[in-house]
Short mmCIF file of C-alpha atoms and ligand atoms in Angstrom, two decimals:
data_model
loop_
_atom_site.label_atom_id
_atom_site.label_comp_id
_atom_site.label_asym_id
_atom_site.label_seq_id
_atom_site.Cartn_x
_atom_site.Cartn_y
_atom_site.Cartn_z
CA MET A 1 13.16 16.64 16.41
CA THR A 2 12.67 15.68 12.82
CA VAL A 3 9.71 17.00 10.88
CA ARG A 4 8.24 14.40 8.61
CA PRO A 5 7.16 15.68 5.22
CA PRO A 6 3.39 15.41 4.75
CA SER A 7 2.38 12.13 3.21
CA LEU A 8 0.06 12.26 0.22
CA ARG A 9 -1.67 9.14 1.48
CA GLY A 10 -2.28 10.58 4.93
CA THR A 11 -3.59 13.85 3.52
CA LEU A 12 -5.98 12.06 1.19
CA LEU A 13 -7.18 9.78 3.98
CA LEU A 14 -7.78 12.73 6.27
CA TRP A 15 -9.66 14.71 3.66
CA LEU A 16 -11.77 11.73 2.79
CA LEU A 17 -12.56 10.50 6.28
CA LEU A 18 -13.21 13.90 7.87
CA PRO A 19 -16.19 14.76 5.65
CA LEU A 20 -17.37 11.18 5.99
CA LEU A 21 -17.34 11.62 9.75
CA LEU A 22 -19.45 14.77 9.43
CA ILE A 23 -21.84 13.25 6.90
CA ALA A 24 -22.30 10.02 8.82
CA PRO A 25 -24.75 11.32 11.49
CA VAL A 26 -26.85 13.08 8.84
CA ALA A 27 -26.91 9.98 6.68
CA ALA A 28 -27.85 7.90 9.70
CA ALA A 29 -30.68 10.27 10.63
CA ILE A 30 -32.04 10.19 7.08
CA GLN A 31 -31.95 6.40 6.91
CA TYR A 32 -33.54 6.20 10.34
CA GLY A 33 -36.36 8.57 9.40
CA LEU A 34 -37.02 7.02 6.03
CA ILE A 35 -37.10 3.39 7.13
CA LEU A 36 -37.78 3.19 10.86
CA ARG A 37 -40.67 5.64 11.10
CA PRO A 38 -42.82 3.91 8.45
CA ALA A 39 -41.99 0.56 10.05
CA LEU A 40 -43.14 1.80 13.46
CA LYS A 41 -46.30 3.17 11.84
CA ALA A 42 -47.02 -0.32 10.57
CA PHE A 43 -46.83 -1.58 14.15
CA ASP A 44 -49.40 1.06 15.18
CA ARG A 45 -51.64 0.02 12.31
CA SER A 46 -51.77 -3.59 13.43
CA LEU A 47 -52.45 -2.35 16.96
CA GLY A 48 -55.38 -0.40 15.42
CA ASP A 49 -56.63 -3.54 13.68
CA ALA A 50 -56.85 -5.26 17.05
CA VAL A 51 -58.77 -2.25 18.45
CA VAL A 52 -61.24 -2.36 15.55
CA SER A 53 -61.86 -6.09 15.87
CA ILE A 54 -62.51 -5.71 19.62
CA ALA A 55 -64.79 -2.70 18.96
CA ASN A 56 -66.97 -4.99 16.82
CA PHE A 57 -68.08 -6.77 20.01
CA VAL A 58 -69.31 -3.60 21.75
CA ARG A 59 -73.13 -3.67 21.53
CA PRO A 60 -75.22 -0.84 22.91
CA GLY A 61 -78.64 -2.15 24.07
CA PRO A 62 -81.67 -0.93 26.01
CA ALA A 63 -80.12 -2.32 29.17
CA GLY A 64 -76.87 -0.46 28.69
CA VAL A 65 -73.75 -1.43 26.79
CA ALA A 66 -72.97 -5.11 26.34
CA PHE A 67 -69.60 -6.62 25.46
CA GLU A 68 -69.32 -10.23 24.49
CA MET A 69 -66.25 -11.78 22.92
CA SER A 70 -65.60 -15.49 22.55
CA ALA A 71 -62.62 -16.91 24.42
CA GLN A 72 -61.17 -18.02 21.10
CA THR A 73 -61.24 -14.50 19.69
CA GLU A 74 -59.69 -13.13 22.86
CA ARG A 75 -56.89 -15.67 22.62
CA SER A 76 -56.19 -14.77 19.05
CA ILE A 77 -56.05 -11.07 19.92
CA ARG A 78 -53.75 -11.66 22.85
CA THR A 79 -51.38 -13.73 20.82
CA ALA A 80 -48.38 -11.88 19.36
CA GLN A 81 -44.99 -13.26 18.48
CA ASP A 82 -42.64 -11.47 20.88
CA ASP A 83 -44.99 -9.23 22.81
CA ALA A 84 -47.67 -9.39 25.45
CA VAL A 85 -51.01 -7.86 24.37
CA TYR A 86 -53.54 -6.30 26.77
CA TYR A 87 -56.89 -4.73 26.13
CA VAL A 88 -59.65 -2.94 27.96
CA VAL A 89 -63.20 -1.90 27.02
CA LEU A 90 -64.62 1.11 28.88
CA ASN A 91 -68.24 2.31 29.04
CA PRO A 92 -69.00 6.03 28.52
CA ALA A 93 -68.56 6.55 32.27
CA GLY A 94 -65.04 5.16 32.09
CA ASP A 95 -65.86 1.90 33.91
CA VAL A 96 -64.20 -1.29 32.81
CA LEU A 97 -66.55 -3.54 30.79
CA ALA A 98 -63.93 -6.16 29.97
CA GLY A 99 -60.18 -6.74 29.75
CA ASP A 100 -57.30 -5.60 31.93
CA PRO A 101 -58.35 -2.86 34.42
CA PRO A 102 -54.88 -1.23 34.83
CA LEU A 103 -55.13 -0.19 31.19
CA ALA A 104 -58.15 2.00 32.08
CA GLU A 105 -55.73 4.68 33.32
CA PRO A 106 -55.20 7.42 32.34
CA ARG A 107 -58.62 8.83 31.58
CA LEU A 108 -58.94 10.10 28.02
CA ARG A 109 -61.72 12.00 26.25
CA LEU A 110 -62.20 10.57 22.77
CA ALA A 111 -64.97 11.39 20.25
CA THR A 112 -66.56 8.58 18.28
CA ASP A 113 -64.08 7.04 15.84
CA GLU A 114 -61.31 9.24 17.18
CA TRP A 115 -57.92 7.51 17.48
CA GLN A 116 -55.10 8.05 19.90
CA PHE A 117 -51.77 6.27 20.16
CA TYR A 118 -49.49 6.78 23.13
CA ASP A 119 -46.64 5.28 25.10
CA ALA A 120 -47.35 4.16 28.61
CA GLN A 121 -46.19 1.94 31.46
CA LEU A 122 -48.20 -1.21 32.23
CA PHE A 123 -47.32 -3.94 34.76
CA ASP A 124 -43.94 -2.22 35.01
CA GLN A 125 -43.30 -2.61 31.28
CA PRO A 126 -43.19 0.06 28.63
CA VAL A 127 -46.08 -0.42 26.25
CA ARG A 128 -47.58 1.19 23.16
CA VAL A 129 -51.28 1.84 23.42
CA GLY A 130 -53.86 2.32 20.65
CA ALA A 131 -57.21 3.79 21.80
CA ARG A 132 -60.42 4.52 19.89
CA GLY A 133 -63.75 6.04 20.67
CA VAL A 134 -66.66 3.69 19.83
CA ALA A 135 -70.29 4.85 19.50
CA CYS A 136 -72.46 3.19 22.17
CA GLY A 137 -75.94 4.67 22.57
CA GLU A 138 -75.85 8.17 23.98
CA GLY A 139 -72.16 8.20 24.94
CA VAL A 140 -68.80 7.12 23.67
CA CYS A 141 -67.22 3.88 24.79
CA GLN A 142 -63.48 3.29 24.48
CA VAL A 143 -61.47 0.31 23.33
CA ARG A 144 -57.80 0.28 24.19
CA VAL A 145 -55.18 -2.28 23.13
CA ALA A 146 -51.65 -2.23 24.55
CA GLU A 147 -48.64 -4.11 23.35
CA THR A 148 -45.22 -4.44 24.97
CA ARG A 149 -42.39 -2.93 22.93
CA THR A 150 -40.13 -5.95 22.40
CA SER A 151 -40.68 -6.16 18.60
CA ARG A 152 -40.38 -2.40 18.21
CA ASP A 153 -37.12 -2.27 20.21
CA LEU A 154 -35.76 -5.21 18.26
CA LEU A 155 -36.52 -3.45 14.99
CA ARG A 156 -34.95 -0.24 16.26
CA SER A 157 -31.71 -1.89 17.39
CA ASP A 158 -31.49 -3.99 14.21
CA MET A 159 -31.92 -0.81 12.25
CA LEU A 160 -29.17 1.01 14.18
CA VAL A 161 -26.77 -1.91 13.69
CA ALA A 162 -27.55 -1.96 9.96
CA ILE A 163 -26.97 1.78 9.59
CA GLY A 164 -23.76 1.67 11.62
CA ALA A 165 -22.47 -1.31 9.69
CA SER A 166 -23.21 0.26 6.32
CA LEU A 167 -21.46 3.51 7.28
CA LEU A 168 -18.48 1.62 8.64
CA LEU A 169 -18.31 -0.37 5.42
CA VAL A 170 -18.32 2.82 3.37
CA ALA A 171 -15.55 4.33 5.54
CA VAL A 172 -13.37 1.22 5.40
CA ALA A 173 -13.93 0.80 1.67
CA SER A 174 -13.02 4.43 0.98
CA GLY A 175 -9.95 4.21 3.18
CA LEU A 176 -8.77 1.07 1.42
CA THR A 177 -9.49 2.65 -1.93
CA VAL A 178 -7.28 5.61 -1.02
CA LEU A 179 -4.48 3.30 0.13
CA VAL A 180 -4.62 1.13 -2.98
CA ALA A 181 -5.11 4.07 -5.33
CA THR A 182 -2.20 6.07 -3.90
CA ALA A 183 0.07 3.02 -3.88
CA HIS A 184 -0.89 2.38 -7.47
CA GLY A 185 -0.68 6.05 -8.46
CA LEU A 186 2.72 6.55 -6.82
CA ARG A 187 4.31 3.49 -8.38
CA PRO A 188 5.48 5.33 -11.51
CA LEU A 189 7.15 7.92 -9.27
CA GLN A 190 8.87 5.18 -7.29
CA ARG A 191 10.09 3.64 -10.54
CA LEU A 192 11.37 7.06 -11.55
CA SER A 193 13.29 7.55 -8.31
CA GLN A 194 14.77 4.05 -8.60
CA GLN A 195 15.84 4.95 -12.13
CA LEU A 196 17.48 8.12 -10.83
CA GLY A 197 19.07 6.37 -7.85
CA ALA A 198 20.65 3.72 -10.06
CA ARG A 199 22.22 6.30 -12.34
CA SER A 200 25.87 7.16 -12.42
CA LEU A 201 26.80 10.77 -11.73
CA ASP A 202 27.39 11.66 -15.33
CA ASP A 203 24.32 9.96 -16.76
CA LEU A 204 22.23 12.92 -17.84
CA ARG A 205 19.89 11.21 -20.30
CA PRO A 206 16.32 12.53 -20.07
CA LEU A 207 13.91 10.62 -17.85
CA GLN A 208 11.24 8.62 -19.63
CA PRO A 209 7.88 10.20 -18.80
CA ALA A 210 5.96 7.06 -19.89
CA GLY A 211 3.61 5.93 -17.14
CA VAL A 212 4.16 9.05 -15.03
CA PRO A 213 0.82 10.54 -13.92
CA THR A 214 -0.11 13.81 -15.60
CA GLU A 215 0.14 15.68 -12.30
CA ALA A 216 3.79 14.69 -11.91
CA LEU A 217 4.75 15.33 -15.53
CA PRO A 218 5.84 18.95 -14.92
CA VAL A 219 8.41 17.68 -12.39
CA VAL A 220 9.81 15.19 -14.90
CA GLU A 221 9.89 17.82 -17.61
CA ALA A 222 11.59 20.34 -15.35
CA MET A 223 14.20 17.73 -14.42
CA ASN A 224 14.78 16.87 -18.05
CA ARG A 225 15.28 20.55 -18.87
CA LEU A 226 17.74 20.77 -15.98
CA PHE A 227 19.58 17.68 -17.25
CA GLU A 228 19.77 19.28 -20.68
CA ARG A 229 21.23 22.48 -19.28
CA VAL A 230 23.73 20.65 -17.08
CA GLN A 231 24.72 18.44 -19.97
CA ALA A 232 25.15 21.37 -22.32
CA GLY A 233 27.24 23.09 -19.64
CA SER A 234 29.47 20.10 -19.01
CA ALA A 235 29.83 19.41 -22.74
CA ALA A 236 31.00 22.98 -23.26
CA GLN A 237 33.41 22.61 -20.35
CA GLN A 238 34.83 19.38 -21.73
CA ALA A 239 35.11 20.83 -25.20
CA PHE A 240 37.00 23.77 -23.74
CA LEU A 241 39.27 21.46 -21.75
CA ALA A 242 39.95 19.29 -24.80
CA ASP A 243 40.65 22.35 -26.96
CA ALA A 244 42.92 23.95 -24.39
CA ALA A 245 44.84 20.72 -23.83
CA HIS A 246 45.15 20.19 -27.54
CA GLN A 247 46.34 23.73 -28.15
CA LEU A 248 48.96 23.37 -25.41
CA ARG A 249 50.56 20.36 -27.04
CA THR A 250 52.27 22.15 -29.92
CA PRO A 251 53.97 24.91 -27.88
CA LEU A 252 54.99 22.34 -25.25
CA ALA A 253 56.47 20.06 -27.89
CA THR A 254 58.36 23.03 -29.30
CA LEU A 255 59.59 23.98 -25.83
CA LYS A 256 60.85 20.46 -25.22
CA THR A 257 62.56 20.20 -28.63
CA GLU A 258 64.22 23.55 -28.15
CA ALA A 259 65.40 22.65 -24.65
CA GLU A 260 66.88 19.38 -25.92
CA LEU A 261 68.52 21.22 -28.79
CA ALA A 262 70.00 23.80 -26.43
CA MET A 263 71.39 21.06 -24.20
CA LEU A 264 73.16 19.56 -27.21
CA GLN A 265 74.76 22.92 -28.07
CA PRO A 266 77.92 24.03 -26.29
CA HIS A 267 76.70 25.99 -23.28
CA PRO A 268 78.17 27.41 -20.08
CA PRO A 269 78.13 24.79 -17.33
CA ALA A 270 75.96 27.05 -15.19
CA LEU A 271 73.13 26.57 -17.74
CA ALA A 272 73.20 22.77 -17.66
CA ALA A 273 71.01 22.42 -14.62
CA PRO A 274 68.39 25.01 -15.61
CA LEU A 275 68.16 23.51 -19.11
CA ALA A 276 67.60 20.04 -17.65
CA ARG A 277 64.87 21.44 -15.41
CA ILE A 278 63.23 23.20 -18.36
CA ASN A 279 63.30 19.92 -20.24
CA ALA A 280 61.74 18.05 -17.31
CA ALA A 281 59.08 20.73 -16.80
CA ALA A 282 58.19 20.60 -20.49
CA ASP A 283 57.88 16.81 -20.16
CA ARG A 284 55.62 17.15 -17.19
CA ALA A 285 53.46 19.80 -18.83
CA ALA A 286 53.13 17.69 -21.98
CA ARG A 287 52.07 14.70 -19.89
CA LEU A 288 49.55 16.80 -17.96
CA SER A 289 48.03 18.21 -21.12
CA SER A 290 47.65 14.76 -22.64
CA GLN A 291 46.07 13.56 -19.39
CA LEU A 292 43.60 16.44 -19.43
CA LEU A 293 42.79 15.63 -23.04
CA ALA A 294 42.20 12.01 -22.04
CA LEU A 295 39.90 13.09 -19.21
CA ALA A 296 37.87 15.30 -21.52
CA ARG A 297 37.60 12.55 -24.09
CA THR A 298 36.62 9.94 -21.49
CA ASP A 299 33.87 12.21 -20.20
CA ALA A 300 32.63 12.92 -23.70
CA SER A 301 32.74 9.22 -24.59
CA ALA A 302 30.91 8.26 -21.43
CA ARG A 303 28.26 10.85 -22.19
CA ASP A 304 27.74 10.16 -25.88
CA GLY A 305 28.31 6.42 -25.73
CA LEU A 306 31.74 5.11 -26.72
CA PRO A 307 32.38 4.59 -30.42
CA LEU A 308 33.45 1.02 -29.78
CA GLU A 309 35.78 -1.23 -31.67
CA THR A 310 36.55 -4.88 -31.22
CA LEU A 311 40.18 -5.07 -30.23
CA ASP A 312 42.64 -7.50 -28.72
CA LEU A 313 44.20 -6.43 -25.43
CA LYS A 314 47.27 -8.48 -26.38
CA ALA A 315 48.00 -6.32 -29.45
CA LEU A 316 47.19 -3.14 -27.61
CA ALA A 317 49.42 -3.99 -24.62
CA SER A 318 52.25 -5.17 -26.84
CA ALA A 319 52.28 -1.84 -28.75
CA CYS A 320 52.15 0.07 -25.47
CA VAL A 321 55.01 -1.88 -23.89
CA ASP A 322 57.16 -1.27 -27.01
CA GLU A 323 56.49 2.40 -26.62
CA TRP A 324 57.51 2.41 -22.94
CA VAL A 325 60.60 0.14 -23.07
CA PRO A 326 63.03 3.00 -23.74
CA ARG A 327 61.66 5.03 -20.80
CA ALA A 328 61.87 1.93 -18.58
CA LEU A 329 65.43 1.24 -19.61
CA GLN A 330 66.33 4.83 -18.90
CA ALA A 331 64.81 4.52 -15.43
CA GLY A 332 66.56 1.22 -14.76
CA VAL A 333 63.29 -0.71 -14.65
CA ASP A 334 62.88 -4.19 -16.11
CA LEU A 335 59.65 -3.92 -18.12
CA GLY A 336 58.31 -7.31 -19.23
CA PHE A 337 55.05 -8.80 -20.40
CA GLU A 338 52.95 -11.97 -20.39
CA LEU A 339 50.37 -11.42 -23.09
CA HIS A 340 47.50 -13.70 -24.09
CA PRO A 341 44.70 -12.82 -26.51
CA ALA A 342 41.77 -11.17 -24.80
CA VAL A 343 39.29 -9.52 -27.09
CA VAL A 344 37.13 -6.69 -25.77
CA THR A 345 34.99 -3.99 -27.25
CA GLY A 346 36.51 -0.65 -26.44
CA GLN A 347 38.16 2.54 -27.52
CA PRO A 348 41.84 2.06 -28.50
CA PHE A 349 42.86 5.65 -27.73
CA LEU A 350 41.40 5.52 -24.22
CA LEU A 351 42.68 2.03 -23.44
CA ARG A 352 46.21 3.00 -24.54
CA GLU A 353 45.93 6.02 -22.26
CA LEU A 354 44.80 3.74 -19.41
CA LEU A 355 47.68 1.32 -19.85
CA GLY A 356 50.18 4.14 -20.39
CA ASN A 357 49.20 5.68 -17.05
CA LEU A 358 49.59 2.36 -15.24
CA ILE A 359 53.00 1.63 -16.79
CA HIS A 360 54.15 5.17 -16.11
CA ASN A 361 53.14 4.89 -12.46
CA ALA A 362 54.86 1.53 -12.08
CA ILE A 363 58.10 2.87 -13.57
CA VAL A 364 58.01 6.05 -11.48
CA TYR A 365 56.97 4.59 -8.13
CA ALA A 366 58.62 1.15 -8.22
CA GLY A 367 61.81 2.86 -9.32
CA ALA A 368 65.24 1.71 -10.46
CA GLY A 369 65.97 -1.99 -10.10
CA SER A 370 62.35 -3.02 -9.97
CA GLN A 371 60.39 -5.32 -12.24
CA VAL A 372 57.20 -4.35 -14.00
CA THR A 373 55.04 -6.91 -15.78
CA VAL A 374 52.15 -6.13 -18.14
CA ARG A 375 49.63 -8.94 -18.61
CA SER A 376 46.58 -9.56 -20.75
CA ALA A 377 44.44 -12.68 -20.50
CA ILE A 378 40.98 -14.11 -20.12
CA THR A 379 40.74 -14.92 -16.43
CA GLY A 380 37.64 -16.54 -15.01
CA GLY A 381 35.90 -15.95 -18.34
CA LEU A 382 36.59 -12.20 -18.26
CA PRO A 383 39.22 -10.20 -20.18
CA VAL A 384 41.76 -8.72 -17.80
CA LEU A 385 44.49 -6.16 -18.29
CA GLU A 386 47.06 -6.10 -15.52
CA VAL A 387 50.17 -4.16 -14.56
CA GLU A 388 52.21 -5.48 -11.66
CA ASP A 389 55.33 -4.10 -10.04
CA ASN A 390 57.45 -5.05 -7.04
CA GLY A 391 57.84 -1.53 -5.71
CA PRO A 392 56.51 -0.14 -2.44
CA GLY A 393 52.84 -0.54 -3.44
CA ILE A 394 49.97 1.52 -2.01
CA ALA A 395 48.70 0.99 1.52
CA ALA A 396 45.20 -0.51 1.47
CA GLU A 397 43.70 2.50 3.27
CA ASP A 398 45.14 4.91 0.67
CA ARG A 399 43.83 3.03 -2.36
CA PRO A 400 40.32 4.52 -2.54
CA ARG A 401 41.74 8.02 -2.21
CA VAL A 402 44.51 7.88 -4.81
CA ILE A 403 41.90 6.92 -7.43
CA GLN A 404 40.35 10.37 -7.08
CA ARG A 405 41.38 13.30 -9.24
CA PHE A 406 44.38 15.34 -8.06
CA GLN A 407 45.06 12.96 -5.17
CA ARG A 408 48.58 11.65 -4.73
CA GLY A 409 50.04 9.13 -2.36
CA PRO A 410 51.63 10.25 0.93
CA GLN A 411 55.13 9.47 -0.32
CA ALA A 412 54.53 10.45 -3.93
CA THR A 413 57.67 11.72 -5.52
CA GLY A 414 58.36 13.20 -8.90
CA SER A 415 56.24 15.42 -11.01
CA GLY A 416 52.76 13.92 -11.04
CA SER A 417 49.46 15.79 -10.71
CA GLY A 418 47.40 12.99 -9.20
CA LEU A 419 45.34 12.49 -12.36
CA GLY A 420 46.70 9.15 -13.59
CA LEU A 421 44.62 6.67 -11.57
CA ALA A 422 41.53 8.89 -11.87
CA ILE A 423 41.85 8.69 -15.64
CA VAL A 424 42.39 4.93 -15.42
CA ASN A 425 39.26 4.60 -13.29
CA ASP A 426 37.16 6.82 -15.58
CA ILE A 427 38.26 4.92 -18.68
CA ALA A 428 37.59 1.57 -16.98
CA ARG A 429 34.11 2.73 -15.97
CA ALA A 430 33.36 4.06 -19.45
CA HIS A 431 34.15 0.53 -20.67
CA GLY A 432 32.01 -1.12 -18.00
CA ALA A 433 35.22 -2.53 -16.52
CA GLU A 434 36.26 -2.73 -12.88
CA LEU A 435 39.50 -1.29 -11.52
CA LEU A 436 41.17 -3.27 -8.72
CA LEU A 437 44.27 -2.22 -6.79
CA GLU A 438 45.88 -5.15 -4.99
CA SER A 439 49.07 -6.02 -3.21
CA ALA A 440 51.31 -7.82 -5.61
CA ARG A 441 52.75 -10.14 -3.01
CA ALA A 442 50.37 -11.03 -0.22
CA ARG A 443 52.93 -11.17 2.54
CA PRO A 444 51.54 -10.71 6.06
CA GLY A 445 52.27 -7.23 7.36
CA SER A 446 53.46 -6.05 4.01
CA ASP A 447 51.70 -4.21 1.23
CA ALA A 448 54.75 -4.36 -0.96
CA GLY A 449 54.24 -4.34 -4.70
CA LEU A 450 51.18 -3.12 -6.57
CA ARG A 451 49.03 -5.10 -8.96
CA VAL A 452 46.47 -3.06 -10.85
CA ARG A 453 43.81 -5.13 -12.58
CA VAL A 454 41.24 -3.88 -15.06
CA VAL A 455 38.54 -6.54 -15.34
CA PHE A 456 36.24 -6.14 -18.33
CA ALA A 457 32.63 -7.16 -18.21
CA ALA A 458 32.68 -9.90 -20.84
CA ALA A 459 34.82 -11.24 -23.61
CA ALA A 460 33.81 -10.09 -27.08
CA GLY A 461 34.20 -12.03 -30.28
CA LEU A 462 35.88 -15.00 -28.67
CA ALA A 463 34.46 -18.45 -28.33
CA PRO A 464 34.06 -19.22 -24.63
CA GLY A 465 37.13 -20.93 -23.26
CA ALA A 466 39.34 -19.95 -26.19
CA ALA A 467 42.71 -18.53 -25.22
CA THR A 468 41.89 -18.89 -21.55
CA THR A 469 44.92 -19.11 -19.36
CA ALA A 470 45.22 -21.32 -16.37
CA ASP A 471 45.31 -18.36 -13.98
N1 ADP B 501 52.69 1.52 -9.05
C1 ADP B 501 52.58 2.27 -7.95
N2 ADP B 501 53.31 1.98 -6.83
C2 ADP B 501 53.20 2.75 -5.73
N3 ADP B 501 52.36 3.82 -5.62
C3 ADP B 501 51.62 4.15 -6.68
C4 ADP B 501 51.68 3.40 -7.89
N4 ADP B 501 50.82 3.96 -8.77
C5 ADP B 501 50.25 5.02 -8.14
N5 ADP B 501 50.75 5.14 -6.89
C6 ADP B 501 50.36 6.13 -5.90
O1 ADP B 501 49.08 6.65 -6.26
C7 ADP B 501 49.14 8.06 -6.36
C8 ADP B 501 48.21 8.52 -7.47
O2 ADP B 501 48.67 8.11 -8.71
P1 ADP B 501 48.26 8.93 -9.98
O3 ADP B 501 46.79 9.09 -9.94
O4 ADP B 501 48.84 8.28 -11.18
O5 ADP B 501 48.86 10.34 -9.73
P2 ADP B 501 50.38 10.80 -9.85
O6 ADP B 501 51.14 9.67 -10.46
O7 ADP B 501 50.33 11.99 -10.72
O8 ADP B 501 50.80 11.10 -8.46
C9 ADP B 501 50.56 8.36 -6.63
O9 ADP B 501 50.86 9.66 -6.15
C10 ADP B 501 51.30 7.29 -5.86
O10 ADP B 501 51.45 7.68 -4.50
MG1 MG B 502 50.67 8.79 -12.25
#
């Protein structure tokens, strides 16, 4: 079972809607009391008006109480928009003088001018009754007017709908506000995490706090402090590596010179083999230290931004090949080149290191009798540096692995440390270039031959199309 982390949006919604849910009934009761009660009172008042106008027709006389109302007046009293209106006039004894007899019940005692309003049932309908005591001679007559409750019920239900609708509107509006506000408020954080996600491993520049909400600023600041510490740590590590590698060069060079000198001196035959091994080990150690130096410099360059120069891959490759021809000859490898101008912006030291590693690998792994070709050209609009050999190549499934530091191929021979291709890859990346390992000859069922291509992002300082080769 996975536990989902609490969502800010959900928490806010909950904390907003819960109180709203509690407040809603109170708010509804207040609205109800403040608006409905006065409105119902107004209904009672108009009921009272009808009572008063009927009471005007009650005339006490010597021959008892008389009640005379014109038919027209009666009609006007009985006419209401949605309701039926009934009335009754009672003499002091409670007998019906006029109107609707069922309304005479229940019996009420009312003083003169005393009012009473009550709910009752009349002709099987709920009604509201207004009753008043009217002075007639010795006793008190009564006038009662009843009205069905249709208008009142309509008002009540309209009122409830209005209250419900307004509360619902408030709830929905607040919910939407929370959703929109959190989406809006979290956008800077999303931008920040995209920024972080798109970063390469060694990109430790501080995050830009612009646009980040104040509440999230401490997180950004803490991360930036962490970046600073990590960067300082890795810079110190690289500086140490570079120093150590650099310091190793002189004693290693001395060791190698001395070993070569000793081999040239007359020496007992038993020493020949050990001296050759010392020489080879010194070679290997020198190569390793220069590779470590290259790694440290690549890291530092990637971190601080490369001090870039505009340079031609053709010149660079040509110098490199010249340097490696003697080693190739010694190894029985035919080292050739096909060089076309291809200008890039880059770091000559690092690019020479890159090419040197590729040529070295080709010579070592393709071996005696093989052909190695170094190429530079603009291909498909992009500057490309390429080293191809017709040796055993690298199986496709091994290619991603051998690029990693200290990883060697399954059949790797000789004295390598597995750093060469890692350095090549680092240097390519620091230049924004792409490293591609391909089979040199695409023969079905065969991975024979390796072609390593370094494709730079864009040509620099060359007119488009200039010096572009057909391939
Ligand atoms: N030109 C090549 N032909 C065949 N295999 C190669 C070639 N270049 C590199 N490899 C393989 O890739 C592995 C990694 O190369 P590299 O990183 O230079 O380390 P190292 O040369 O020290 O072993 C090598 O061990 C080898 O197996
Ligand atoms: Mg190598």
